[in-house]
Amino acid sequence: MYRGTTPTLVFTVNTELDLNEIEEVWITFDVTPKITYTKKDVVIDDTDKSITLQLSQEETLKFNKHDVKVQLRFLLSDGKAYASPIKNITVDDILQNGVISADE
């Protein structure tokens, strides 16, 4: 992933659980300060067993150039909570900082 871009991150959940039963989701990036996205920010697909997060240029510009840790947690309607292993995402730098726009 590059800073200042608009990546789509797809988290595949290897489970037999019904993802339609998810009450809340947290996707947390270990940057300073930590950034956490919730259910309102993602698309949940039980058929593909995936949770998708679209990031904006502004959001990825908050990441520093290095590996960023990320973790998915979710809560089901029965009250059971689950967490993924912590993963590293490589964040590459860009030469021109800022949001690119056709208006400039």
PDB file of C-alpha atoms in Angstrom, residues 11-17 19 48-50 72 74 82 84-85 87:
ATOM      1  CA  PHE A  11     -10.005  -9.233   5.209  1.00  0.00           C
ATOM      2  CA  THR A  12     -10.889 -12.879   4.576  1.00  0.00           C
ATOM      3  CA  VAL A  13     -12.351 -14.544   7.652  1.00  0.00           C
ATOM      4  CA  ASN A  14     -11.615 -18.285   7.596  1.00  0.00           C
ATOM      5  CA  THR A  15     -14.627 -19.436   9.579  1.00  0.00           C
ATOM      6  CA  GLU A  16     -17.946 -21.237   9.438  1.00  0.00           C
ATOM      7  CA  LEU A  17     -19.516 -18.434  11.480  1.00  0.00           C
ATOM      8  CA  LEU A  19     -20.924 -13.070   9.296  1.00  0.00           C
ATOM      9  CA  ASP A  48     -17.223 -14.650   0.473  1.00  0.00           C
ATOM     10  CA  LYS A  49     -16.492 -14.607   4.229  1.00  0.00           C
ATOM     11  CA  SER A  50     -14.899 -11.187   3.830  1.00  0.00           C
ATOM     12  CA  LEU A  72      -9.641  -7.301  12.916  1.00  0.00           C
ATOM     13  CA  PHE A  74     -15.726  -8.506  15.715  1.00  0.00           C
ATOM     14  CA  TYR A  82     -13.359 -12.858  17.947  1.00  0.00           C
ATOM     15  CA  SER A  84      -7.671 -12.101  13.977  1.00  0.00           C
ATOM     16  CA  PRO A  85      -3.931 -12.525  14.232  1.00  0.00           C
ATOM     17  CA  LYS A  87      -0.750  -8.696  10.499  1.00  0.00           C
TER      18      LYS A  87
END
